[in-house]
Coordinates of C-alpha atoms in Angstrom, one line a residue:
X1 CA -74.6 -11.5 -27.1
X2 CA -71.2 -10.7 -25.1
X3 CA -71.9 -9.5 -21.6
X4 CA -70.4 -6.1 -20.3
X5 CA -68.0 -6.0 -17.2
X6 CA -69.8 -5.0 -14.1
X7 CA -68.7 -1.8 -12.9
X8 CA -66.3 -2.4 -10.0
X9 CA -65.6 1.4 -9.3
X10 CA -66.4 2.1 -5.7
X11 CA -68.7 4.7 -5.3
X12 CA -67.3 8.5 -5.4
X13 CA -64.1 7.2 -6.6
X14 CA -62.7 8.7 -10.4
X15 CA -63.8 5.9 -13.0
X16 CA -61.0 4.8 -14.5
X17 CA -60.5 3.5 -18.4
X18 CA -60.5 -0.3 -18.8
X19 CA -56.7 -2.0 -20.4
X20 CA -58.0 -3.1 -23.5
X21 CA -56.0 -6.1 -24.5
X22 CA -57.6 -7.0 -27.6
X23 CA -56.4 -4.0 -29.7
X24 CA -52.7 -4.9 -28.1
X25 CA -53.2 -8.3 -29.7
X26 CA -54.5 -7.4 -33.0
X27 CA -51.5 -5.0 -33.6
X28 CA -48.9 -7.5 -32.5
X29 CA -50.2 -10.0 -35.2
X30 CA -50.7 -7.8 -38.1
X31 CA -46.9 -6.8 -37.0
X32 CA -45.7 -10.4 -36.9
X33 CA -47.8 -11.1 -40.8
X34 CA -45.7 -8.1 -42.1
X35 CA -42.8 -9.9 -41.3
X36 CA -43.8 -13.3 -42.5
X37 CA -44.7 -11.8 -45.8
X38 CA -41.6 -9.7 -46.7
X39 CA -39.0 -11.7 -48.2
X40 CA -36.1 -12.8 -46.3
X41 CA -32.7 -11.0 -46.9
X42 CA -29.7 -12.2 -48.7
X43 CA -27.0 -13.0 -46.4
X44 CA -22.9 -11.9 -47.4
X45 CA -21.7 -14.9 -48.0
X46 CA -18.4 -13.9 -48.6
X47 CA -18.3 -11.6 -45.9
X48 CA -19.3 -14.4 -43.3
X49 CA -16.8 -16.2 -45.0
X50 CA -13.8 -13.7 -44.2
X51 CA -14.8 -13.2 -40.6
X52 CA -14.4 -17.2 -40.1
X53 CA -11.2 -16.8 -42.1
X54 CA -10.1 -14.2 -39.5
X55 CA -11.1 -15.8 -36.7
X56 CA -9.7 -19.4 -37.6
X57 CA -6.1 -17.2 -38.3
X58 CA -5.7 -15.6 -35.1
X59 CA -7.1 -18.8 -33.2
X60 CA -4.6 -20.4 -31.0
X61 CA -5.1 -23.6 -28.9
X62 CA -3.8 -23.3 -24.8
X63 CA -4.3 -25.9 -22.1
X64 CA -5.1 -24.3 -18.8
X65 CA -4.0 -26.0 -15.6
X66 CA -5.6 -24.8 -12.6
X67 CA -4.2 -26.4 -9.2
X68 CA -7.6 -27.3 -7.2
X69 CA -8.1 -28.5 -3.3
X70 CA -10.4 -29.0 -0.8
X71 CA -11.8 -26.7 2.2
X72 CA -10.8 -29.0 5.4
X73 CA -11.4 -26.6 7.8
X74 CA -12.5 -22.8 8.2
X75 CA -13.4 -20.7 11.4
X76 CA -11.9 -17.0 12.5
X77 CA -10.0 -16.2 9.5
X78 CA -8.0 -18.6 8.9
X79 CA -8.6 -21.7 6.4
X80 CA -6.5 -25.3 6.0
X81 CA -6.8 -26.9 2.5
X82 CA -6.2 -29.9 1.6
X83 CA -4.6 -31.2 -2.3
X84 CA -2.8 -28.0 -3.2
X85 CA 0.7 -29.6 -4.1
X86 CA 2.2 -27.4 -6.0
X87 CA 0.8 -23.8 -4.3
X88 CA 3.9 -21.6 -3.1
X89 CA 3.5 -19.0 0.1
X90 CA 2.1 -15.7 -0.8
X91 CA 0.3 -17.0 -3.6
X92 CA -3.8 -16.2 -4.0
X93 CA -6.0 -18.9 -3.9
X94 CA -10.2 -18.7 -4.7
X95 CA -13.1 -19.8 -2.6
X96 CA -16.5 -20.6 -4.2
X97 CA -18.1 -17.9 -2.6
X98 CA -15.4 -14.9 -4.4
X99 CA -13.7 -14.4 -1.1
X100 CA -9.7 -14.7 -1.6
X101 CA -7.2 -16.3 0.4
X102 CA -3.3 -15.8 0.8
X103 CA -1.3 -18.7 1.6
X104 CA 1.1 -18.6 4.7
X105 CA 1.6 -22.1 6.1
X106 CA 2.9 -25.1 4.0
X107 CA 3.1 -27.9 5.3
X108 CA 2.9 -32.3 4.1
X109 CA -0.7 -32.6 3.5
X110 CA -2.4 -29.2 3.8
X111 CA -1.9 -25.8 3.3
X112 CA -3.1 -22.9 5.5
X113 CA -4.2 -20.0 4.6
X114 CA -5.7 -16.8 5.3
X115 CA -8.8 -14.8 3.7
X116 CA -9.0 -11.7 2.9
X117 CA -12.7 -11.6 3.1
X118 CA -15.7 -12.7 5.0
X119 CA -15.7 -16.6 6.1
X120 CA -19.5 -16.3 5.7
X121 CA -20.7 -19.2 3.2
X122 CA -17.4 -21.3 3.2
X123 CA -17.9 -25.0 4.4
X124 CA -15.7 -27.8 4.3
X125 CA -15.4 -30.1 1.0
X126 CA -15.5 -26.5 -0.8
X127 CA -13.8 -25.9 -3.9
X128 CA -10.6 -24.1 -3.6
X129 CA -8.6 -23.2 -7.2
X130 CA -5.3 -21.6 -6.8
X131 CA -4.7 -18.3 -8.9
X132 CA -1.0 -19.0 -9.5
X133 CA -0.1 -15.2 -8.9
X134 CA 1.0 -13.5 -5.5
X135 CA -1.3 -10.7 -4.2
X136 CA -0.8 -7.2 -5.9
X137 CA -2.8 -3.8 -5.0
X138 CA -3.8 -1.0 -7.1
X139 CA -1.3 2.2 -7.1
X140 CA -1.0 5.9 -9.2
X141 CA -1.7 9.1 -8.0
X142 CA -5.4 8.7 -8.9
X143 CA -5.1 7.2 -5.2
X144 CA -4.5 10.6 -3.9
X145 CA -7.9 11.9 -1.8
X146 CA -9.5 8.6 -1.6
X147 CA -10.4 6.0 1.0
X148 CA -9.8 2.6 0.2
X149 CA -8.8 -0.6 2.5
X150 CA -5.9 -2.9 2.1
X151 CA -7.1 -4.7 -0.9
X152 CA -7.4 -1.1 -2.5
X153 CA -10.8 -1.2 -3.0
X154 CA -12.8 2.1 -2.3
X155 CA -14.4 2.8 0.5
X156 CA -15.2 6.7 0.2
X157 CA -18.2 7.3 -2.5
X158 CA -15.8 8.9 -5.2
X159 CA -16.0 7.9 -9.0
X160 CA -14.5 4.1 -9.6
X161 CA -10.6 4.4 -8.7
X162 CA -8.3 4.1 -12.1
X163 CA -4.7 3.3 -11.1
X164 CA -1.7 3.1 -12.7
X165 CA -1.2 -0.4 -12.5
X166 CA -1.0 -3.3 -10.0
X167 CA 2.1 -3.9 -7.4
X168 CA 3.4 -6.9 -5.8
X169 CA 2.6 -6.2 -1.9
X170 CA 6.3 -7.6 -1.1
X171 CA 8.7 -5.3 -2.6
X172 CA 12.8 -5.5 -1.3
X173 CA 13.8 -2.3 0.3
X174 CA 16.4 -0.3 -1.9
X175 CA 20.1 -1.1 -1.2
X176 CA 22.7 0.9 0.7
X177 CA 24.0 2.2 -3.5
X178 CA 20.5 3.7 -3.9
X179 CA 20.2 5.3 -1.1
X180 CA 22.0 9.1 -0.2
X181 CA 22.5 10.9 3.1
X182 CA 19.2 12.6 4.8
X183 CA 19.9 16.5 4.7
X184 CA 16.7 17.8 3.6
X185 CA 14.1 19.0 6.9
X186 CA 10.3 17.3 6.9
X187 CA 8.5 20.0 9.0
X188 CA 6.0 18.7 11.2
X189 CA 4.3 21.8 12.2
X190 CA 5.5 21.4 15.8
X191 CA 7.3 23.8 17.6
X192 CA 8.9 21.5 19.9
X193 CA 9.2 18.7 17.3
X194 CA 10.9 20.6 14.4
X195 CA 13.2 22.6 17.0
X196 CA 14.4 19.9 19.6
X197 CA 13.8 16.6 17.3
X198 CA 13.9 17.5 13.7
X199 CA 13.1 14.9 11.4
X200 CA 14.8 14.6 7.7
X201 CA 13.0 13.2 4.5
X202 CA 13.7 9.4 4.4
X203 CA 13.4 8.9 8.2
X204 CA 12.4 6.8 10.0
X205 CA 10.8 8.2 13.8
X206 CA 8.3 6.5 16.2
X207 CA 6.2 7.8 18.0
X208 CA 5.5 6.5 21.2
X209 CA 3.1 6.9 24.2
X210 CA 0.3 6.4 26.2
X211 CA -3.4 5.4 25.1
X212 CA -5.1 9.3 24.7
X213 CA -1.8 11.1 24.8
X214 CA -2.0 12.8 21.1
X215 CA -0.2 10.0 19.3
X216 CA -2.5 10.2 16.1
X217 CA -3.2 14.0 16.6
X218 CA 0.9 14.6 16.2
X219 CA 0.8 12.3 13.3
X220 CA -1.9 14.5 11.6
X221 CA -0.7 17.7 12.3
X222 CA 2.4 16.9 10.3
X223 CA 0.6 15.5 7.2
X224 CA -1.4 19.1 7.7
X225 CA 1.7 21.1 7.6
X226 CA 2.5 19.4 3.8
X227 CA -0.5 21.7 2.0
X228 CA 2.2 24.0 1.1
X229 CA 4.7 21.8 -0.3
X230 CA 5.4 19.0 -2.7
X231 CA 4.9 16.2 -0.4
X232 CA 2.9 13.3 -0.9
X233 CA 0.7 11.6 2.5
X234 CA -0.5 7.9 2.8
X235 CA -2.1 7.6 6.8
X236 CA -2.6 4.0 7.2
X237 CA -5.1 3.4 9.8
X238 CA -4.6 -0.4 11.3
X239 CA -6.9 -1.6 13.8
X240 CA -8.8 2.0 14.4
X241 CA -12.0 2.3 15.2
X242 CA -14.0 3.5 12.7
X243 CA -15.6 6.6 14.4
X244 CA -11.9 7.3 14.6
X245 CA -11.0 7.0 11.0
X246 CA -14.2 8.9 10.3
X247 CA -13.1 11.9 12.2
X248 CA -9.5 11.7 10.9
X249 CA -10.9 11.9 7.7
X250 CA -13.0 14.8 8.2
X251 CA -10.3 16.9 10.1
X252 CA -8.5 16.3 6.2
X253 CA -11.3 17.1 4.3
X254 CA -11.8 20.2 6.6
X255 CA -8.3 21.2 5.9
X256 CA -7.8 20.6 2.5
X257 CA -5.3 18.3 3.1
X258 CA -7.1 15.2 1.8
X259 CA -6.0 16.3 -1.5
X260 CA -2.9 15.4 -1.7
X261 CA -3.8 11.8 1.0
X262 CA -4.8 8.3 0.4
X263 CA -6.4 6.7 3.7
X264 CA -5.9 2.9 4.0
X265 CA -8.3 1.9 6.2
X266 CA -8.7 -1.3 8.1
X267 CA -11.0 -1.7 11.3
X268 CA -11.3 -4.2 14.2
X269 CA -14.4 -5.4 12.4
X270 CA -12.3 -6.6 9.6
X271 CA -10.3 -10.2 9.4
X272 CA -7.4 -10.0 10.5
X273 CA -5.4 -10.8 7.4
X274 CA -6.6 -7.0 6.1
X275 CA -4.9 -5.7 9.8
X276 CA -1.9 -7.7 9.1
X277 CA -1.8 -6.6 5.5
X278 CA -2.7 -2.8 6.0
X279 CA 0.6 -1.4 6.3
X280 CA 2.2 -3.1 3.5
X281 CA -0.4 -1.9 1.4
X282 CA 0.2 1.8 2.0
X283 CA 3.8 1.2 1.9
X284 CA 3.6 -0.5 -1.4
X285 CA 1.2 2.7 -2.8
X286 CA 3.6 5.4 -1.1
X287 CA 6.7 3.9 -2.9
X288 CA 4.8 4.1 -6.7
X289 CA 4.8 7.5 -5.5
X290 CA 8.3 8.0 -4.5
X291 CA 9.7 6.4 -7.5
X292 CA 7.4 9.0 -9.6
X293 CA 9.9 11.4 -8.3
X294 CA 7.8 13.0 -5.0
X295 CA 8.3 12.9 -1.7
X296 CA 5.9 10.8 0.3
X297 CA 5.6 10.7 4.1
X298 CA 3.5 7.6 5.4
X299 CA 1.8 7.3 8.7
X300 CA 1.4 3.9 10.6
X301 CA -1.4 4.0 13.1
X302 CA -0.7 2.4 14.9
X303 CA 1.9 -0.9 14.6
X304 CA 1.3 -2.2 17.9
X305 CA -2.2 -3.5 16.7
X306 CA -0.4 -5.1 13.8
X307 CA 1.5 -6.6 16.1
X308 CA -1.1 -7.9 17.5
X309 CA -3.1 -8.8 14.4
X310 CA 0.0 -10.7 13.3
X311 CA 0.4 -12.4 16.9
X312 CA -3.8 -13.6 16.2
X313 CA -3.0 -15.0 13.1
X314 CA 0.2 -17.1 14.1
X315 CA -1.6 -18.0 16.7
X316 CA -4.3 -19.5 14.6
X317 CA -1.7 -21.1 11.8
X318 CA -0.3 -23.2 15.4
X319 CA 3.3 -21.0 14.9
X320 CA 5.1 -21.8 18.0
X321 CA 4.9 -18.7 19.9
X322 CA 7.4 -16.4 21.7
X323 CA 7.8 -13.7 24.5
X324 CA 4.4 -12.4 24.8
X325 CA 2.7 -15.0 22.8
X326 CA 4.6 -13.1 20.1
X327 CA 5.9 -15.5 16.9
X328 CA 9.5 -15.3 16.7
X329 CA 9.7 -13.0 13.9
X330 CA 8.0 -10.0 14.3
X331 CA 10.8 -8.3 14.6
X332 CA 11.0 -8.9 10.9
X333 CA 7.7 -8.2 10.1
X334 CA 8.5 -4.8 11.2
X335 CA 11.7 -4.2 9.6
X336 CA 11.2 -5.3 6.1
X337 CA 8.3 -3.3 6.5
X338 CA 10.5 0.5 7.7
X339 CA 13.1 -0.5 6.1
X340 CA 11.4 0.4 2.6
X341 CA 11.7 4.0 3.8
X342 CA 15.0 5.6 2.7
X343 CA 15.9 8.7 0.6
X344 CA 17.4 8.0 -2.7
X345 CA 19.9 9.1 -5.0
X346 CA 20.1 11.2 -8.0
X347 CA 20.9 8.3 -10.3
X348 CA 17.7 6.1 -8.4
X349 CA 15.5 9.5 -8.9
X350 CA 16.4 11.7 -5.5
X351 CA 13.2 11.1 -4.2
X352 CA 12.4 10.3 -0.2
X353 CA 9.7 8.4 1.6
X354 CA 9.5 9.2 5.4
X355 CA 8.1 6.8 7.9
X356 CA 6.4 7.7 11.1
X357 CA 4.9 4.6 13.0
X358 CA 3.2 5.0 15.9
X359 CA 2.8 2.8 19.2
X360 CA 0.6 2.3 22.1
X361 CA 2.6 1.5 25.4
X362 CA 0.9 1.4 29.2
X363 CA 2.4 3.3 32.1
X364 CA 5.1 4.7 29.8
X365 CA 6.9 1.4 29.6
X366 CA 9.6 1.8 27.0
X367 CA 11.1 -1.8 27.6
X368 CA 8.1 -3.2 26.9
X369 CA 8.2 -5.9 23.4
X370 CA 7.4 -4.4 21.0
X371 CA 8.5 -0.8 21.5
X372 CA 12.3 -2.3 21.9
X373 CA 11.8 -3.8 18.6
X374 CA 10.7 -0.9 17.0
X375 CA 12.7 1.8 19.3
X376 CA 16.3 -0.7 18.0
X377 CA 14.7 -0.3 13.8
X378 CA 13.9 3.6 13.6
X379 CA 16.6 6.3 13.5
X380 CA 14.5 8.1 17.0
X381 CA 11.2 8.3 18.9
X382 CA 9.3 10.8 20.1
X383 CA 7.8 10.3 23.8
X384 CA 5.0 11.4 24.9
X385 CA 4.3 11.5 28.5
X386 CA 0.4 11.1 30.5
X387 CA 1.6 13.3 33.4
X388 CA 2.1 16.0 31.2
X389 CA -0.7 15.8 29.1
X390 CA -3.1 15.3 32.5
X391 CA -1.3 18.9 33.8
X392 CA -2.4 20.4 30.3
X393 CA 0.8 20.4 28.6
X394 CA 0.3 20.1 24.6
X395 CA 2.0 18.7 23.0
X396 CA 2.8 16.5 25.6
X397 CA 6.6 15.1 24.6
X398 CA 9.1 14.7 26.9
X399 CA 11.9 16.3 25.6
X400 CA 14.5 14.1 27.8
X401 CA 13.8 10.6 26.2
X402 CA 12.8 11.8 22.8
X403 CA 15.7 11.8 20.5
X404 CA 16.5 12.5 16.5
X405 CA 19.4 10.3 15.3
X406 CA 19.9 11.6 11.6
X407 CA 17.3 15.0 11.8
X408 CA 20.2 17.6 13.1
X409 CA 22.1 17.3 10.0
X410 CA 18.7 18.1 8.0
X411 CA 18.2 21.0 10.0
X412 CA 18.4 24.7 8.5
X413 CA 21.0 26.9 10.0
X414 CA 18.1 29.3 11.0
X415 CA 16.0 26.8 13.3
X416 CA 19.6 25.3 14.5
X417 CA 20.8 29.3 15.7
X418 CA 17.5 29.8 17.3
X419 CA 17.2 25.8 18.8
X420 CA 21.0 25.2 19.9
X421 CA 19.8 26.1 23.4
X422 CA 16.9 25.3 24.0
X423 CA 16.8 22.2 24.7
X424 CA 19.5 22.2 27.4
X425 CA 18.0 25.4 29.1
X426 CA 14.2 22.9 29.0
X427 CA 16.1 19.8 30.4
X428 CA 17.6 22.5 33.4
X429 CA 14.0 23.6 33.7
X430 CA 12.6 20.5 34.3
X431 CA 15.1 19.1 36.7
X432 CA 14.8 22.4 39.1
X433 CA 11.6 22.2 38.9
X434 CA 10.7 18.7 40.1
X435 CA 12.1 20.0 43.0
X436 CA 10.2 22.9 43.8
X437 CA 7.3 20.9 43.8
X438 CA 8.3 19.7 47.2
X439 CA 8.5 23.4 48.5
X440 CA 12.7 23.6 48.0
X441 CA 13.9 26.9 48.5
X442 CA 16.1 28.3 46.0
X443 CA 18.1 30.5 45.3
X444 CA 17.6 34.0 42.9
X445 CA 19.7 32.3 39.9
X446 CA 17.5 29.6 40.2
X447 CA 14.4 31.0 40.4
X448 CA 15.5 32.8 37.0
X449 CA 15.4 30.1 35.4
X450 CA 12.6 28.3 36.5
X451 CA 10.7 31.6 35.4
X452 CA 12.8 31.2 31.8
X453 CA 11.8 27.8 32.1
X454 CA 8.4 28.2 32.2
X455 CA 8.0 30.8 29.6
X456 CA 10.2 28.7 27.4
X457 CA 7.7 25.7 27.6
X458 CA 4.1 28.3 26.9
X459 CA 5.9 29.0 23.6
X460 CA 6.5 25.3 23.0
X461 CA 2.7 24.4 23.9
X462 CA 0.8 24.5 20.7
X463 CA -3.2 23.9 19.7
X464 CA -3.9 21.1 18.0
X465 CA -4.3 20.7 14.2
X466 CA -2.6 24.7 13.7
X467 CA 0.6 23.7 12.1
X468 CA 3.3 26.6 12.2
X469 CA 4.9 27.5 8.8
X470 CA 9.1 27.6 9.7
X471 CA 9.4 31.2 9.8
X472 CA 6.4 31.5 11.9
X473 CA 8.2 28.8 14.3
X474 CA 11.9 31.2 14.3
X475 CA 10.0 34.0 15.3
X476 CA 7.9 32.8 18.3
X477 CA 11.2 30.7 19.3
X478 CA 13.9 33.5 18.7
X479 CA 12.4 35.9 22.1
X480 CA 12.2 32.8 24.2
X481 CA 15.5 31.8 23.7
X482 CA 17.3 35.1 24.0
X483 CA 15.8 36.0 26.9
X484 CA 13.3 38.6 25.7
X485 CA 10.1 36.9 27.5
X486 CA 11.8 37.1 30.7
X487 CA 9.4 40.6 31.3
X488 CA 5.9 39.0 30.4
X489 CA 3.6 37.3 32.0
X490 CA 3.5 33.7 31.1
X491 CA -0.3 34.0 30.2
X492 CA 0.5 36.7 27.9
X493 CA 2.6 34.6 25.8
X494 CA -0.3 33.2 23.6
X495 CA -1.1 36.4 22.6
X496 CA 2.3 37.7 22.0
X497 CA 2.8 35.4 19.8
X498 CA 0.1 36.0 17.7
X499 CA 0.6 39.7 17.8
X500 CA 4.4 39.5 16.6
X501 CA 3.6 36.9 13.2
X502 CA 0.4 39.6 12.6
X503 CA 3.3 42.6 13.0
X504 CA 5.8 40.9 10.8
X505 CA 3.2 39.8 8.0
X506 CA 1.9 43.6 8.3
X507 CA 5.2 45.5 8.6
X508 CA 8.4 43.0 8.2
X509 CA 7.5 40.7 5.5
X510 CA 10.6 40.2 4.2
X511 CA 11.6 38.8 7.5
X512 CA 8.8 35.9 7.3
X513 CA 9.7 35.5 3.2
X514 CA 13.4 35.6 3.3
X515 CA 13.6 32.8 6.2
X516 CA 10.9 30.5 4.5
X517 CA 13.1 30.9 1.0
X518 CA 16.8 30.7 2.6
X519 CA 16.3 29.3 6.1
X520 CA 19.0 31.1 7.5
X521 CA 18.8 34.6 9.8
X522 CA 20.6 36.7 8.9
X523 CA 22.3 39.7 11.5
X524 CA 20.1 42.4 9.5
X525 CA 16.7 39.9 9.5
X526 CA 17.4 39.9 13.1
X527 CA 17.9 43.3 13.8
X528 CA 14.3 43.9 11.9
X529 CA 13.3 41.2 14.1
X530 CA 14.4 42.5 17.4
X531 CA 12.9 45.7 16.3
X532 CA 9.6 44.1 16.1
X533 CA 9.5 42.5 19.4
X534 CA 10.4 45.1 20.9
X535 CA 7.3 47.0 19.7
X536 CA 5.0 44.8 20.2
X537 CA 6.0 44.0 23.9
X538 CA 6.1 47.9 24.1
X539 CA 2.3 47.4 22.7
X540 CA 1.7 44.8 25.2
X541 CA 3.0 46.3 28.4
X542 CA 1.2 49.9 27.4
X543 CA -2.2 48.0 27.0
X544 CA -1.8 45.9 30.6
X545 CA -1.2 49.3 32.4
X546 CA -4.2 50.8 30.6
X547 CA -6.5 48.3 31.9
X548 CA -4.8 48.4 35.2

C-alpha cells in the first residue's frame, strides 16, 4: 500500500492539481513501441546514388593559404604584429575576438596596425590571420535616412541596411578629362551666403570659425534647403559628441530632410581609426551616389578633429612628427580626401558632388595649421566671426575674408542683378562704422549710409534652420539694395519681409514662380515687384501711425 503525498497547500491558498508524470511516461513509450513495430522504410537507392553523383561532379579541390601572426603588443588603438610577411598596407587583418584591424605601418619584423573595434579581450601571443582584401563599406541609396558609423554598420533602429554593393574606401579622384566647368548654383538657404558667396555644384568651400559660432548650424541649413530638389546629403559627423549628433539628427527628422540623408557617425568614445576613417567613408558612399547620376553634397564636421585623430594615431605608429606634432602628410590626407569632389561631364554622367568641410580655429586665427592647409585645397571659405555673433548678428560671416573662387560664374543672372552691390555697399558699411563706435562725427552722406548699412545687414540676419527658397531671397534683397528700406525702421524689417513673400504668394505669384523657373528678373517682374513693395510699405507706414 502506496502512501499519498501530504498536502503541502498553505492554508487559504487555491489547491492546485498535482504534475502527474506517470501518464507522461506511459504515452511516451507506447509512442516509441509504435515505432519499433512498424517496419522500416525502403530507402531510394538510386536517388541517393544521383545526389553523390552530383555532388562528386561539381566537387572541386582548393588549398587555402591564410597568412597568420602573432599579437606583440596592443594598448590605445593601435596593435604591432609580429610574422605577417607577406601583408600589404590597407589590407584587413582578424583578431580572435572578431574585432578587425587595418594595416598602416610595415616595417622588418612587425607590422602595425590599427582596429577598428574595441581592444577589449586582445592579449599578446593572440592569433592574428590576415583577410587578404583592403577594407570596403557598404553603399546604394538604401543608405539614404539611415544612421550608420564608418564601418557602415547601423546605428539608427531601422530594418537591416541592404546596399548595393561594397566599395574600396580608397578610390582615385576623377581626372582633369572627366571633369567640366562648375556653372550650376547649390543654394544654401542663406541670404548672405547664396548672394555674397555663392557656391556651385562640385565645390569645394570651408567653413571656418570659432568653437559656438554656427559652423554646423550653416552646414545644416544648406542640406535643409535640398527638400525641394534633386540633391543627395551625406553629413559626416567626426569626433562630435553624441548629444550633438542626436540633435542634428532630430532637427532632420523634424524637417523631413532625413529622407533624402545618410549620417556617418563617429564619436570621441570611438577608436580613433573609426575618426580617422569617417570621412572617407561618407565620401566613398556619396560618390556611388554621384556616379548614379545625382547630385550629392557632403558635409565634413568637422576636419580639424580628424586632424587630430590622424595626428593620435601617427603618434602612436612612432611617425616622426611635424609642426604641431602634426605627421608630415596631412596635408595629403586632406586633399586626396576633397579632391574626390568635382563636377563631371556628360560623357562621365554630368553628375556633381559638393564638398563643404568645416573647421574649428581659436581667436579667429586663420594662419593657424591646419586651416592654411585646408584654406590653399578648397576653391573659398566662409568666416565666421565671435564678435559678431556675441553682438547678435546671425549668421555671423564676415563678409570681408569670406570669399567664392568658382561660385560667381554659377550664379543666376537674377541673384547677380540684385547682389552686384551689395557686397561693396556692406564692406563701406562696416568700415564707417568701426569708426563711429568711437563717437566720430560724420558727415550727412555718411550717416546715409551707415543707416543703408544697417538696414542692409537686418535683411541679411536670418533664423536658424528657415532656409529661403531663391525667389524668396531676390525679393527680400531687391528693396535693400535699391534703396527702398531707407524709410523704415530697422526693427520693422523682419516683418516687412514676411509681409512682402505673404503679398507676392497671395497677389504676384507669377513673380515668385517665374524667378524660381528662369532665375532671371525681368523689367516687367520688377515692375510687379516694385508695385508690391510699395504697397506693403504703404501697409506698414499706415499701421505705425495708427498705433501712434
Amino acid at each position: 500500500m502506496t502512501e499519498s503525498p501530504r498536502d503541502t497547500t498553505p492554508q487559504g491558498a487555491a489547491a492546485v492539481a498535482p504534475f502527474d508524470t506517470t501518464a507522461i511516461v506511459q504515452a511516451a513509450r507506447e509512442r516509441a513501441a509504435e515505432r519499433m513495430s512498424a517496419p522500416p522504410a525502403e530507402p531510394d537507392l538510386p536517388a541517393l546514388l544521383r545526389s553523390i553523383r552530383d555532388r562528386l561532379t561539381t566537387f572541386s579541390k582548393r588549398v587555402v593559404l591564410r597568412e597568420v601572426g602573432t599579437v606583440l603588443s596592443v594598448g590605445s588603438g593601435v596593435a604591432a604584429v609580429s610574422g605577417l610577411r607577406q601583408v600589404r598596407t590597407d589590407e584587413i587583418v582578424a583578431f580572435p575576438t572578431g574585432v578587425q584591424g587595418l594595416v598602416l605601418n610595415l616595417d622588418h619584423g612587425e607590422v602595425d596596425v590599427i582596429l577598428l573595434g574595441s581592444e577589449q579581450g586582445i592579449r599578446g601571443g593572440d592569433m592574428v590571420v590576415a583577410a587578404g582584401e583592403r577594407l570596403r563599406v557598404p553603399v546604394g541609396t538604401t543608405l539614404l535616412g539611415r544612421v550608420v558609423n564608418p564601418l557602415g554598420a547601423q546605428l539608427d533602429e531601422g530594418a537591416p541596411i541592404d546596399p548595393a554593393e561594397h566599395r574600396l574606401l580608397e578610390r582615385s579622384a576623377p581626372g582633369i578629362v572627366d571633369r567640366a566647368p562648375i556653372n550650376q548654383p547649390l543654394y544654401t538657404g542663406c541670404k548672405l551666403i547664396d548672394a555674397l558667396i555663392p557656391i556651385g555644384r562640385g565645390q569645394r568651400e570651408l567653413i571656418v570659425g570659432d568653437r559656438k559660432t554656427g559652423k554646423t548650424t550653416l552646414a545644416i541649413d544648406a542640406i535643409l534647403a535640398q527638400r525641394e530638389t534633386d540633391v543627395a546629403c551625406v553629413y559626416v559627423a567626426v569626433g562630435q559628441r553624441k548629444s550633438s549628433i542626436v540633435e542634428t539628427i532630430d532637427i532632420l527628422r523634424r524637417t523631413g530632410a532625413l529622407r533624402y540623408t545618410t549620417v556617418v557617425a563617429s564619436s570621441p568614445d570611438d577608436p580613433p581609426a573609426l575618426r580617422y576613417l569617417a570621412p572617407y567613408a561618407g565620401c566613398v558612399m556619396a560618390e556611388y551616389l554621384m556616379h548614379a547620376g545625382r547630385d550629392v553634397l557632403i558635409i565634413y564636421d568637422d576636419l580639424s578633429k580628424h586632424a587630430d585623430a590622424y595626428r593620435e594615431l601617427s603618434l602612436l605608429l612612432r611617425r616622426p612628427p611635424g609642426r604641431e606634432a602634426y605627421p608630415g602628410d596631412i596635408f595629403y590626407q586632406h586633399a586626396r580626401l576633397l579632391e574626390r569632389a568635382c563636377k563631371l561631364n556628360d560623357a562621365s554622367g554630368g553628375a556633381s558632388l559638393t564638398a563643404l568641410p568645416i573647421i574649428e580655429i581659436q581667436r579667429g586665427n586663420l594662419s593657424s595649421y591646419i586651416s592654411t592647409n585646408l584654406i590653399s585645397i578648397t576653391d573659398g571659405q566662409i568666416v565666421l566671426d565671435s564678435a559678431m555673433f556675441n553682438r547678435g548678428i546671425k549668421p555671423a560671416i564676415d563678409a570681408g575674408r569670406s570669399v567664392s573662387r568658382v561660385g560667381g560664374s554659377a550664379q543666376t543672372r537674377a541673384m547677380r542683378s540684385v547682389a552686384g552691390q551689395l557686397r561693396l555697399d556692406l564692406a563701406q558699411f562696416e568700415e564707417v562704422a568701426h569708426f563711429t563706435r568711437f563717437g566720430t562725427d560724420v558727415d550727412d552722406a555718411t550717416r546715409r549710409q551707415i543707416e543703408r548699412g544697417t538696414r542692409l545687414r537686418a535683411v541679411l540676419t536670418q533664423p536658424a534652420h528657415q532656409p529661403r527658397a531663391l525667389s524668396e531671397q531676390i525679393v527680400a534683397l531687391y528693396p535693400a539694395a535699391n534703396g527702398l528700406l531707407d524709410a523704415l525702421p530697422v526693427d520693422r524689417i523682419p516683418q516687412f519681409e514676411h509681409a512682402l513673400i505673404r503679398h507676392l504668394e497671395a497677389s504676384y505669384a507669377h513673380v515668385l514662380r517665374e524667378i524660381d523657373l528662369n532665375g532671371e528678373l525681368t523689367s516687367d517682374l520688377e515692375s510687379d515687384l516694385q508695385e508690391a513693395i510699395a504697397h506693403v510699405t504703404q501697409t506698414i507706414g499706415e499701421s505705425d501711425r495708427s498705433h501712434s
